[in-house]
PDB file of C-alpha atoms in Angstrom:
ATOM      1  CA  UNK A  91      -3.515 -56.662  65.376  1.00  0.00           C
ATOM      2  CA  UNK A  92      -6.245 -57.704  63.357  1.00  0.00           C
ATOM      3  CA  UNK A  93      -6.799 -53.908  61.705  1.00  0.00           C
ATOM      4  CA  UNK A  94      -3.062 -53.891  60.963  1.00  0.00           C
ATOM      5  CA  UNK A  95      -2.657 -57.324  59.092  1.00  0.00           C
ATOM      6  CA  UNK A  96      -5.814 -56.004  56.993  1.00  0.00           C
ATOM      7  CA  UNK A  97      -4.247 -52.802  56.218  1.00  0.00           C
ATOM      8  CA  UNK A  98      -0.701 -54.746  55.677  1.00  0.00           C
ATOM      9  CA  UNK A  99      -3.470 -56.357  52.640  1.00  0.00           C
ATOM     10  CA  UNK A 100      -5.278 -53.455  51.443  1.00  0.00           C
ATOM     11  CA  UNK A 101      -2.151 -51.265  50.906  1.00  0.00           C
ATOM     12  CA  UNK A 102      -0.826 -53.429  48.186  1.00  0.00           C
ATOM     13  CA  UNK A 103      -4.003 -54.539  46.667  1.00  0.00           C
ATOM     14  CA  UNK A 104      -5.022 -50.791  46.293  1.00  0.00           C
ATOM     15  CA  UNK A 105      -1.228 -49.737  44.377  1.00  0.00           C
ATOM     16  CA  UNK A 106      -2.124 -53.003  42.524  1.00  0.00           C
ATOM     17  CA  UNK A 107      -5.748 -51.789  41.274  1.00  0.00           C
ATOM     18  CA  UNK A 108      -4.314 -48.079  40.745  1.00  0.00           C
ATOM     19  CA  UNK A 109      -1.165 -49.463  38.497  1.00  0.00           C
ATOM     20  CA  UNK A 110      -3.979 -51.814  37.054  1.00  0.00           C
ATOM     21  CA  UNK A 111      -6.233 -48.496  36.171  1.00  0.00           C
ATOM     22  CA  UNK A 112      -3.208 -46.792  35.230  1.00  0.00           C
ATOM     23  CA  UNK A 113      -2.631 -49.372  32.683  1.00  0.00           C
ATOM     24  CA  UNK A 114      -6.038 -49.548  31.299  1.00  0.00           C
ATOM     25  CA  UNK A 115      -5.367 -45.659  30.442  1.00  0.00           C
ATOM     26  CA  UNK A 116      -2.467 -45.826  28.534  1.00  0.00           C
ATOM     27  CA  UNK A 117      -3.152 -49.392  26.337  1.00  0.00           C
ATOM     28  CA  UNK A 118      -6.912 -49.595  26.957  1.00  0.00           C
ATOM     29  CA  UNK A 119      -7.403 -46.941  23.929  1.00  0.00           C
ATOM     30  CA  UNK A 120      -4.900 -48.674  21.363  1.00  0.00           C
ATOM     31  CA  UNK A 121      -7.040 -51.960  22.242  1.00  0.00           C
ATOM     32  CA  UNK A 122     -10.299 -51.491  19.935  1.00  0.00           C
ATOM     33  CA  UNK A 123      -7.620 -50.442  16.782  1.00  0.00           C
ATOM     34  CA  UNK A 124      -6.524 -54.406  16.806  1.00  0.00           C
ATOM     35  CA  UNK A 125      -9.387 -56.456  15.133  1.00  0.00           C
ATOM     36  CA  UNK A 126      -9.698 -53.267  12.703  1.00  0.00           C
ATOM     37  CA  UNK A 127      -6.311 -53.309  11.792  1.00  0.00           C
ATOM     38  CA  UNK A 128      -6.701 -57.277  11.610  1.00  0.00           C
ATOM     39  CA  UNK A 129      -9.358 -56.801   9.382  1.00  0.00           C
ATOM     40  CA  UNK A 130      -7.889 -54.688   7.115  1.00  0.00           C
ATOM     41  CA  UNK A 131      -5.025 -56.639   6.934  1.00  0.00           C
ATOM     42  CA  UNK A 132      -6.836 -59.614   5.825  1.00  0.00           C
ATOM     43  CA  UNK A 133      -9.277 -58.626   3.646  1.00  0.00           C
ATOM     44  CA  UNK A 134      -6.809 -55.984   2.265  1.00  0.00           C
ATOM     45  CA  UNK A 135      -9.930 -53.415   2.018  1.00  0.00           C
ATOM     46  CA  UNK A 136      -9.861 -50.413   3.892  1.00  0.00           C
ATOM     47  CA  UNK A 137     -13.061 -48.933   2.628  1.00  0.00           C
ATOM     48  CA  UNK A 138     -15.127 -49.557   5.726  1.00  0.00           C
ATOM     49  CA  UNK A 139     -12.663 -47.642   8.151  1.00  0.00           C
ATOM     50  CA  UNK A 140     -12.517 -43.766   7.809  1.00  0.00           C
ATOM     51  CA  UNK A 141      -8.699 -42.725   7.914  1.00  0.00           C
ATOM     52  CA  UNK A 142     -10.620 -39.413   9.414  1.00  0.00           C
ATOM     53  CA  UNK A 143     -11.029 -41.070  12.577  1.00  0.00           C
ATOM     54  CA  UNK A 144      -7.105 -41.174  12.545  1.00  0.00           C
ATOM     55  CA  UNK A 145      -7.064 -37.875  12.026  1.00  0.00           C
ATOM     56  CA  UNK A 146      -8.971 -36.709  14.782  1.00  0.00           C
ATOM     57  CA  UNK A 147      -6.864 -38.814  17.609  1.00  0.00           C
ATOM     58  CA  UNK A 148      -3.795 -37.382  16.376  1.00  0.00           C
ATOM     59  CA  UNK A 149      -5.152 -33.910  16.196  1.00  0.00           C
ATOM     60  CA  UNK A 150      -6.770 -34.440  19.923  1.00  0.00           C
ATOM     61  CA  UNK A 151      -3.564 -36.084  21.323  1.00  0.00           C
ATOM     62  CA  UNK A 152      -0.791 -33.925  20.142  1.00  0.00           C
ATOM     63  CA  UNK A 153      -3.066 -30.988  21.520  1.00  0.00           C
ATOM     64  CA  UNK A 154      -3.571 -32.913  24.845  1.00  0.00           C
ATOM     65  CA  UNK A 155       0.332 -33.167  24.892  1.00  0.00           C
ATOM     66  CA  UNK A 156       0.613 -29.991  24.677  1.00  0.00           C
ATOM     67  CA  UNK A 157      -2.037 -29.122  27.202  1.00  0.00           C
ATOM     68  CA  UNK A 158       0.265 -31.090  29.171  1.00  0.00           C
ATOM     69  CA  UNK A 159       3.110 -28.486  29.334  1.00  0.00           C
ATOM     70  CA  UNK A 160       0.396 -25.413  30.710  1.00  0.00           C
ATOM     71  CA  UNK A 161      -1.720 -27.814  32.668  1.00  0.00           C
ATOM     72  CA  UNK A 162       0.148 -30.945  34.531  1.00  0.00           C
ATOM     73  CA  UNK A 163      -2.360 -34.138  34.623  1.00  0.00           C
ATOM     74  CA  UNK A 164      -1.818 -37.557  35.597  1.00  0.00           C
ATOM     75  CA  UNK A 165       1.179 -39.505  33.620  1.00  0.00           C
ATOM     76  CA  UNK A 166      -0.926 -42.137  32.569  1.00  0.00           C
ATOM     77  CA  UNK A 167      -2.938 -39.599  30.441  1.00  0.00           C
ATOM     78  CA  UNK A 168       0.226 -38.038  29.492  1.00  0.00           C
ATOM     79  CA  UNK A 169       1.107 -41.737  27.930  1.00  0.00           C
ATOM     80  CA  UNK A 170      -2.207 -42.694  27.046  1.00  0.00           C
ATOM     81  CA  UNK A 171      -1.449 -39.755  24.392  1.00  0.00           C
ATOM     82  CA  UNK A 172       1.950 -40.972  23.101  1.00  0.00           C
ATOM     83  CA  UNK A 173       0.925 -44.597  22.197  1.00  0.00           C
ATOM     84  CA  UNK A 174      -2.418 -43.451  20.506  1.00  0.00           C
ATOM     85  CA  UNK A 175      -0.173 -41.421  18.087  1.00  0.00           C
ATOM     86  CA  UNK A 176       1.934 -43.780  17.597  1.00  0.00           C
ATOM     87  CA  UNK A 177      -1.247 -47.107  16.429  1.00  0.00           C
ATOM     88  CA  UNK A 178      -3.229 -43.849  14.207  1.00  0.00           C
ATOM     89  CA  UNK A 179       0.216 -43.737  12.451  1.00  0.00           C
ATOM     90  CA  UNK A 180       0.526 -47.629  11.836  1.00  0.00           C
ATOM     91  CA  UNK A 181      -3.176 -47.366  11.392  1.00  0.00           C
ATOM     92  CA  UNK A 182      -2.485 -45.016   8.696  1.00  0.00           C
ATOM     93  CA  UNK A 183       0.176 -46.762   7.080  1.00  0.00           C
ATOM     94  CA  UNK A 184      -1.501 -49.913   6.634  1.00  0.00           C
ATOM     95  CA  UNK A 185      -4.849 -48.332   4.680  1.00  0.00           C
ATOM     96  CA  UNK A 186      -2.195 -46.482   2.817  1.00  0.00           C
ATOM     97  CA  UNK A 187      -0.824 -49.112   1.503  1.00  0.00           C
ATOM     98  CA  UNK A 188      -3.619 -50.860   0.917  1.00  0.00           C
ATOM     99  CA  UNK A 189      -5.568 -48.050  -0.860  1.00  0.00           C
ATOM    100  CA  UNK A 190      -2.934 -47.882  -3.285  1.00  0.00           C
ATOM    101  CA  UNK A 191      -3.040 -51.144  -4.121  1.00  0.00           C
ATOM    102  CA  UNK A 192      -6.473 -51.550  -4.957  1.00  0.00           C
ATOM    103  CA  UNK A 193      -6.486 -48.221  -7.292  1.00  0.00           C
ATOM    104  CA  UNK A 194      -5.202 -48.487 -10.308  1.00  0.00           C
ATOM    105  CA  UNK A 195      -4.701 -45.960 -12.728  1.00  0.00           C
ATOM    106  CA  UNK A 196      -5.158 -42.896 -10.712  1.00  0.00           C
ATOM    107  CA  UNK A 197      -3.550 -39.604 -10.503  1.00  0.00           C
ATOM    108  CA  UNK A 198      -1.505 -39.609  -7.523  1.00  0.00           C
ATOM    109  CA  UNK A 199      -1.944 -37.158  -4.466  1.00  0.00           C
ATOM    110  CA  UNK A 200       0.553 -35.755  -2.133  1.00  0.00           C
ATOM    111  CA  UNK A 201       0.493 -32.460   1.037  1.00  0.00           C
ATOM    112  CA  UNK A 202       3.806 -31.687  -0.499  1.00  0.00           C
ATOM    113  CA  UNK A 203       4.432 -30.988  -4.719  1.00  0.00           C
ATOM    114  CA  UNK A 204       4.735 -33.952  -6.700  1.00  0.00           C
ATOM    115  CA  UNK A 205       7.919 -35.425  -7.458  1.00  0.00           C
ATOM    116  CA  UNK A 206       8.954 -35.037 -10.711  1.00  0.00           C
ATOM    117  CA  UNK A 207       9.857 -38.809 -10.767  1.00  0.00           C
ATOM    118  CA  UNK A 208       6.522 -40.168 -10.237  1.00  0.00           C
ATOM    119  CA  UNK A 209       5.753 -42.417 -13.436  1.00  0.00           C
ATOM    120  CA  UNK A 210       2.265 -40.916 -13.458  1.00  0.00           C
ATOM    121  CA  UNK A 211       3.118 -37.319 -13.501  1.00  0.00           C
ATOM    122  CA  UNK A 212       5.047 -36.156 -16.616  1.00  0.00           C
ATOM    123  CA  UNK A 213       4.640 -32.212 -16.692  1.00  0.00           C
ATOM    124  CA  UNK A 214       4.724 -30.257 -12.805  1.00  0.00           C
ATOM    125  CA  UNK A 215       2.270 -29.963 -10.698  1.00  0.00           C
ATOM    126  CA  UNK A 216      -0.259 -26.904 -11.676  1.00  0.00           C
ATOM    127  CA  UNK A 217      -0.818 -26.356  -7.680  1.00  0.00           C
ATOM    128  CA  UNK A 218       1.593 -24.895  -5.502  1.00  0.00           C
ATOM    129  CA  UNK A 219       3.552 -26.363  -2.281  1.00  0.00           C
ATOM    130  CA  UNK A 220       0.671 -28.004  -0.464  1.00  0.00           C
ATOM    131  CA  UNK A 221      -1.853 -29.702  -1.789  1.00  0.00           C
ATOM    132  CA  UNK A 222      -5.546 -27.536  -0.875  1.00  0.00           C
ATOM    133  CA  UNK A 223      -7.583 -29.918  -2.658  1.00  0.00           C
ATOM    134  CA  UNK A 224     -10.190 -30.222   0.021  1.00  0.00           C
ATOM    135  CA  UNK A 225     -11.454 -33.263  -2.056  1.00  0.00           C
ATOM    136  CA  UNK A 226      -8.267 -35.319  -1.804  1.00  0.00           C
ATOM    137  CA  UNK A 227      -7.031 -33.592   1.789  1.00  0.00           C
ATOM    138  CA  UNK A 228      -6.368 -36.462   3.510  1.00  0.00           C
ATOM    139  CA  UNK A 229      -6.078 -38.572   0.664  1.00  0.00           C
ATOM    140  CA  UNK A 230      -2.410 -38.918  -0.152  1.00  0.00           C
ATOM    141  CA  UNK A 231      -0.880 -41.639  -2.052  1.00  0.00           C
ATOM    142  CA  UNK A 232       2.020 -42.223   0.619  1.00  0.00           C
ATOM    143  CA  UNK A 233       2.344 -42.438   4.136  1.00  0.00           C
ATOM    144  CA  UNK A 234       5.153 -39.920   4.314  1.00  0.00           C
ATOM    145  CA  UNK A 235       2.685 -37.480   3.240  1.00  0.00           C
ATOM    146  CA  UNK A 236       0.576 -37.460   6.248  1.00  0.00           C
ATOM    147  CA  UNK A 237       3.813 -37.583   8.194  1.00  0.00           C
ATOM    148  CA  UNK A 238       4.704 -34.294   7.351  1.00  0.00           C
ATOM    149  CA  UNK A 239       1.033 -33.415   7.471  1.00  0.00           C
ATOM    150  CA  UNK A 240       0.989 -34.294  11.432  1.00  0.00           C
ATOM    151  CA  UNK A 241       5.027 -33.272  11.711  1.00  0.00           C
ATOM    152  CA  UNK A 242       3.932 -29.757  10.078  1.00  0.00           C
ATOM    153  CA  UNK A 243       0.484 -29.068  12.703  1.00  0.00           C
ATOM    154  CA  UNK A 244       2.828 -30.204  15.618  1.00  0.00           C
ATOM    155  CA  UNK A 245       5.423 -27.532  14.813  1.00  0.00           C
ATOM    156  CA  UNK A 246       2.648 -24.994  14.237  1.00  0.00           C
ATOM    157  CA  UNK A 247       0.510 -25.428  17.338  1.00  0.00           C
ATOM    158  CA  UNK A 248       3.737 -26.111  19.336  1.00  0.00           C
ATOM    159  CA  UNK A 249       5.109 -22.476  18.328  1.00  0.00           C
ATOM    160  CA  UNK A 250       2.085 -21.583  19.121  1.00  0.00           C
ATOM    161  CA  UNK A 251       1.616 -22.990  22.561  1.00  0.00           C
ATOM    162  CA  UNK A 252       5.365 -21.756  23.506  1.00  0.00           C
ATOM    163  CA  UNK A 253       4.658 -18.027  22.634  1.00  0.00           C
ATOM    164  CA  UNK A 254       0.919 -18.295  24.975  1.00  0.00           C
ATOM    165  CA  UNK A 255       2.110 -21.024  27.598  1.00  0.00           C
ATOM    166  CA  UNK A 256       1.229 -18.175  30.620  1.00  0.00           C
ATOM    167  CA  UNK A 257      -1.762 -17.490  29.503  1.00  0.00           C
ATOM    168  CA  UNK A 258      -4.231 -19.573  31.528  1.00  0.00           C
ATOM    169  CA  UNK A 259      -7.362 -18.718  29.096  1.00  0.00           C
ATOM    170  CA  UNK A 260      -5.252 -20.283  26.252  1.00  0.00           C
ATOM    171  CA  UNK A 261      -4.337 -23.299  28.079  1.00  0.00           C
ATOM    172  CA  UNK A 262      -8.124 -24.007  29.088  1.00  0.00           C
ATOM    173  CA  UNK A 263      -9.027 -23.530  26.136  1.00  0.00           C
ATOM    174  CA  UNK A 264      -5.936 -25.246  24.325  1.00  0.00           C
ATOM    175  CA  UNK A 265      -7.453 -28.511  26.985  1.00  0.00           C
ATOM    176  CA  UNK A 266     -11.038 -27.842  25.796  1.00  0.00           C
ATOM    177  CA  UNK A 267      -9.967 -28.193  22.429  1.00  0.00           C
ATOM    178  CA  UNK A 268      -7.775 -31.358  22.732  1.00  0.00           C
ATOM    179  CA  UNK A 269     -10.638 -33.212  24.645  1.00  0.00           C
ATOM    180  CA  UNK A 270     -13.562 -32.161  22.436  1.00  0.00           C
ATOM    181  CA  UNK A 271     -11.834 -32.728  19.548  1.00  0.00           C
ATOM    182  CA  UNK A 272     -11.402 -36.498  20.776  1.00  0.00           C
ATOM    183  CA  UNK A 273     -14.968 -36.363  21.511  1.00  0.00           C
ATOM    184  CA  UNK A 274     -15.574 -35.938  17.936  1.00  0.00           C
ATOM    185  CA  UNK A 275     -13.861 -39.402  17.189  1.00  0.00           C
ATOM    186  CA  UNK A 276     -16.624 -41.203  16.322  1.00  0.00           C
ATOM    187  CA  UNK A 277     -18.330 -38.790  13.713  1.00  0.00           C
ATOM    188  CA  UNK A 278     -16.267 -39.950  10.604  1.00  0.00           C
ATOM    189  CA  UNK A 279     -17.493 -43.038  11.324  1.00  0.00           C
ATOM    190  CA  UNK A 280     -20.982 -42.496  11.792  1.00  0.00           C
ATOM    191  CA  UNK A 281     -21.122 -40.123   8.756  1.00  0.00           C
ATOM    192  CA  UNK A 282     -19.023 -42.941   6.611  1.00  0.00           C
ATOM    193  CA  UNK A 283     -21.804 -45.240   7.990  1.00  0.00           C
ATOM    194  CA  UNK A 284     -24.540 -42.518   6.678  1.00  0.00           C
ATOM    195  CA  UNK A 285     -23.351 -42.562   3.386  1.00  0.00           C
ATOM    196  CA  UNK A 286     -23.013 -45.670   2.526  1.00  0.00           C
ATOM    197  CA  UNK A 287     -26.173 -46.794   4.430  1.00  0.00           C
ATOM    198  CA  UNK A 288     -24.420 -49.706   5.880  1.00  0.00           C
ATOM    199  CA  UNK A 289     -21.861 -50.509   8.593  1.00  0.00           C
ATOM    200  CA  UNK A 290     -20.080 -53.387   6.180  1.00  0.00           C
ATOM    201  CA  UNK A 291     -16.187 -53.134   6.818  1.00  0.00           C
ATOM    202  CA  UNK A 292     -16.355 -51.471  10.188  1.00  0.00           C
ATOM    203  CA  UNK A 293     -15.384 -53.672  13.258  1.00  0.00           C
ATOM    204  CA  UNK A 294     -18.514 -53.815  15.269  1.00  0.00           C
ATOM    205  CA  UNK A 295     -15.814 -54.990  18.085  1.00  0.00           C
ATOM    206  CA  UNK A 296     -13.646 -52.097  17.457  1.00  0.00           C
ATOM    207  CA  UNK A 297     -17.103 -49.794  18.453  1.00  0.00           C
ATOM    208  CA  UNK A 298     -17.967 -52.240  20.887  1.00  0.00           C
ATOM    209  CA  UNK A 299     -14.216 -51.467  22.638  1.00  0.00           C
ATOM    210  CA  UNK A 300     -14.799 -47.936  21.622  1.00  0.00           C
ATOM    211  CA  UNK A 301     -17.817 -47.456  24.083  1.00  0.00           C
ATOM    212  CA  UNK A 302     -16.325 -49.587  27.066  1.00  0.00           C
ATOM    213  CA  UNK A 303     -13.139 -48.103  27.163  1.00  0.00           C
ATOM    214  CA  UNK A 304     -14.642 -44.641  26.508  1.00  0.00           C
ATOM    215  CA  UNK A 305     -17.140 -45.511  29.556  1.00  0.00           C
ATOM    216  CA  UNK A 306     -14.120 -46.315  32.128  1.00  0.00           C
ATOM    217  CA  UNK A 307     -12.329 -43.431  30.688  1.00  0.00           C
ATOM    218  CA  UNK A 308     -14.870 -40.944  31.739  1.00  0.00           C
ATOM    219  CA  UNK A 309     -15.585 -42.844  34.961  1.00  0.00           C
ATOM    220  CA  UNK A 310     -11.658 -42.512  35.240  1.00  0.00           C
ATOM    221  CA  UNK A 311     -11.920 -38.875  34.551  1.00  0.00           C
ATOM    222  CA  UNK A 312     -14.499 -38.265  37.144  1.00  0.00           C
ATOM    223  CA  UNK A 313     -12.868 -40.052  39.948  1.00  0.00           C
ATOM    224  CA  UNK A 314      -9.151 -39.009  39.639  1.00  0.00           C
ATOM    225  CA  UNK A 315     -10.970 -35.462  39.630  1.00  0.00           C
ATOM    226  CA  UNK A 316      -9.100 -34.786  36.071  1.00  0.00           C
ATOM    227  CA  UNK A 317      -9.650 -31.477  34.686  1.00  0.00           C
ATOM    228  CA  UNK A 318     -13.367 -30.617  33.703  1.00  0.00           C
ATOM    229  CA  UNK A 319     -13.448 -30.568  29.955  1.00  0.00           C
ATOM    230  CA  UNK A 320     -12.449 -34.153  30.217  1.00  0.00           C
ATOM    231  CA  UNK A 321     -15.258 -35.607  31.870  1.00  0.00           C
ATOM    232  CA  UNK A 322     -17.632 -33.243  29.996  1.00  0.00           C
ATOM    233  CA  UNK A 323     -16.322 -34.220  26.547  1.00  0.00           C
ATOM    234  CA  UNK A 324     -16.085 -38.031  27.485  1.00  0.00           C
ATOM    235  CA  UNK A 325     -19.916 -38.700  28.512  1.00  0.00           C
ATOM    236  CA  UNK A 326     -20.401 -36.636  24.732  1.00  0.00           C
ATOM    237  CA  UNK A 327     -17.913 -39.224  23.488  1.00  0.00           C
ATOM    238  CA  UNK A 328     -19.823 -41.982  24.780  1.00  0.00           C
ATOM    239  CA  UNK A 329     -22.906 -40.544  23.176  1.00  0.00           C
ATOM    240  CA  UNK A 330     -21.776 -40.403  19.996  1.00  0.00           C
ATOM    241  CA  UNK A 331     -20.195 -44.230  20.116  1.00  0.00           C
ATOM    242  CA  UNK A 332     -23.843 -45.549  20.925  1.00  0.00           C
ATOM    243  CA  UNK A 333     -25.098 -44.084  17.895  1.00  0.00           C
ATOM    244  CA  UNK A 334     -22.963 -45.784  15.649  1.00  0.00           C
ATOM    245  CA  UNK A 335     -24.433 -48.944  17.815  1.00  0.00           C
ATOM    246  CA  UNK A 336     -27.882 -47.669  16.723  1.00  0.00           C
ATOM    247  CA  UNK A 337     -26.651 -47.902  13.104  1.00  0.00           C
ATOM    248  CA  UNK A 338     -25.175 -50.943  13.172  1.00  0.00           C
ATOM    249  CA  UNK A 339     -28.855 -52.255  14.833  1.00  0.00           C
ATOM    250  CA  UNK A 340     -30.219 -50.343  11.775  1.00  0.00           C
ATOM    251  CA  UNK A 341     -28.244 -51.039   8.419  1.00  0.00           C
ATOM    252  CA  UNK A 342     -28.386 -54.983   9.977  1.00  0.00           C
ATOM    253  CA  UNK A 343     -32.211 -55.099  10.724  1.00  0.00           C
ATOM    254  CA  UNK A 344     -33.366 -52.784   7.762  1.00  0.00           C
ATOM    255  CA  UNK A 345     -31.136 -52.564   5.342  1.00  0.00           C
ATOM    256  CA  UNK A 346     -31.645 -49.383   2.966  1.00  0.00           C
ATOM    257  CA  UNK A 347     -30.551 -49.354  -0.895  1.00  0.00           C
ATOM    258  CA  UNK A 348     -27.239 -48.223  -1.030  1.00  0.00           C
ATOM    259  CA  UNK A 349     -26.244 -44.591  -2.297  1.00  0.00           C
ATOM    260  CA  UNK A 350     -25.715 -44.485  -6.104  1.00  0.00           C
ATOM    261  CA  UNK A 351     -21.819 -43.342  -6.523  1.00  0.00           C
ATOM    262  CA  UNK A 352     -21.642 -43.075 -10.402  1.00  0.00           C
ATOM    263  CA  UNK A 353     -21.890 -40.090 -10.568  1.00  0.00           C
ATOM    264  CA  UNK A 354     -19.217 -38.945  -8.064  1.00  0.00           C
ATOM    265  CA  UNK A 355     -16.832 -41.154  -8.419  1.00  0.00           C
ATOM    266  CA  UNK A 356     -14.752 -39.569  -5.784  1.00  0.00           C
ATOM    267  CA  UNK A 357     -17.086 -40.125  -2.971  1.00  0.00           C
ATOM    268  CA  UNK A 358     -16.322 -44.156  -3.343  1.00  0.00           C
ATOM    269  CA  UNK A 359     -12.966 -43.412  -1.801  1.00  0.00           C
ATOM    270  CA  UNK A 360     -11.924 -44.013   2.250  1.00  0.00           C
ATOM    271  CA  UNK A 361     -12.990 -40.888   4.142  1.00  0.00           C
TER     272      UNK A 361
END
């Protein structure tokens, strides 16, 4: 009788943990992007975030999605995917907006041609369709601009992905890719942080929730047996988030003379 009022209480508390865990998947990544975006927001400077590190969650999660259709894993990672696209883009948006407003007087930059109604551009555009400026790539002046960007490398690797879908080396390594390329989050950051010498603008919190939630993730991974390359990829991903720790310890307790950019004014600009 005893056993069976216990198991009456363990039953429910165990769905509660699992929709608890569950939970923690799908919002815990979106969580560190709130005192950056806060940040930004109020000291209208988005220098000391690298727009890169959006870049590299949308590439990773749009691949993972895809993964999805050759591979089948958990919903909650499934989610976990959607959401994170959805903050990069708002992340995006907001240093967007406030990039531009804090340059004055600059030619404008756009993945598609310029519009021959922008006030700053009087003759058309020397370069053709797309913008292959690898100096400005990721650089645009509006938001729409990485919108087609990310709508564009969807369509590709979705076309892709539909013409290879039964081919099991392709969708390994299609989850290989997704996963290590998600792993690479943090090295934007830490290179950012290398140039400049100096971890001013970045959210120490945001890192801070970076390597927690990158911690229970792989933890998560390895317990819900998820496939390989994500537990592999998220102890590397937890690796590279305690560096940028290190350099935050560093740049606070010895703080090195800051990179001259005079001479390339271009490198001042938000990675």
């Amino acid at each position: 009788m005893e056993a069976g009022g216990l198991e009456w209480l363990l039953v429910p508390m165990q769905r509660l943990v699992s929709w608890g865990a569950a939970g923690a998947m799908v919002f815990g990544g979106v969580v560190p992007y709130v005192p950056q975006y806060r940040d930004i927001r109020r000291t209208q400077n988005a220098e000391g975030f690298s727009t890169y590190v959006c870049l590299v969650l949308l590439v990773a999660n749009i691949l993972r999605i895809l993964f999805w259709f050759g591979r089948r894993f958990e919903s909650p990672l499934l989610w976990q995917s959607i959401i994170m696209i959805i903050t990069m883009l708002l992340m995006l948006k907001l240093c967007t907006e406030v990039r531009v407003s804090n340059e004055l007087n600059i030619k404008r930059r756009s993945f598609a041609a310029a519009d021959s109604k922008d006030e700053e551009i009087k003759a058309p555009p020397k370069r053709s369709y797309l913008d292959f400026d690898l100096n400005y790539f990721w650089h645009w002046s509006k938001f729409t601009d990485y919108v087609q960007c990310v709508l564009t490398f969807t369509g590709v690797t979705g076309y892709i992905t539909y013409l290879w879908l039964d081919s099991s080396l392709f969708v390994e390594t299609l989850g290989f890719l997704a996963v290590f390329t998600e792993a690479m989050l943090g090295v934007p950051q830490l290179y950012r942080n290398y140039q400049n010498r100096s971890t001013e603008g970045m959210s120490v919190k945001m890192v801070l929730m970076w390597t927690s939630g990158d911690t229970f993730k792989t933890i998560y991974f390895i317990f819900n047996q998820a496939p390989f390359q994500f537990s592999i990829c998220g102890l590397l991903q937890v690796f590279v988030d305690i560096a940028i720790l290190l350099q935050v310890y560093l740049y606070s307790y010895y703080p090195q003379k800051p990179v001259s950019h005079t001479a390339h004014p271009a490198s001042t600009k938000a990675l």
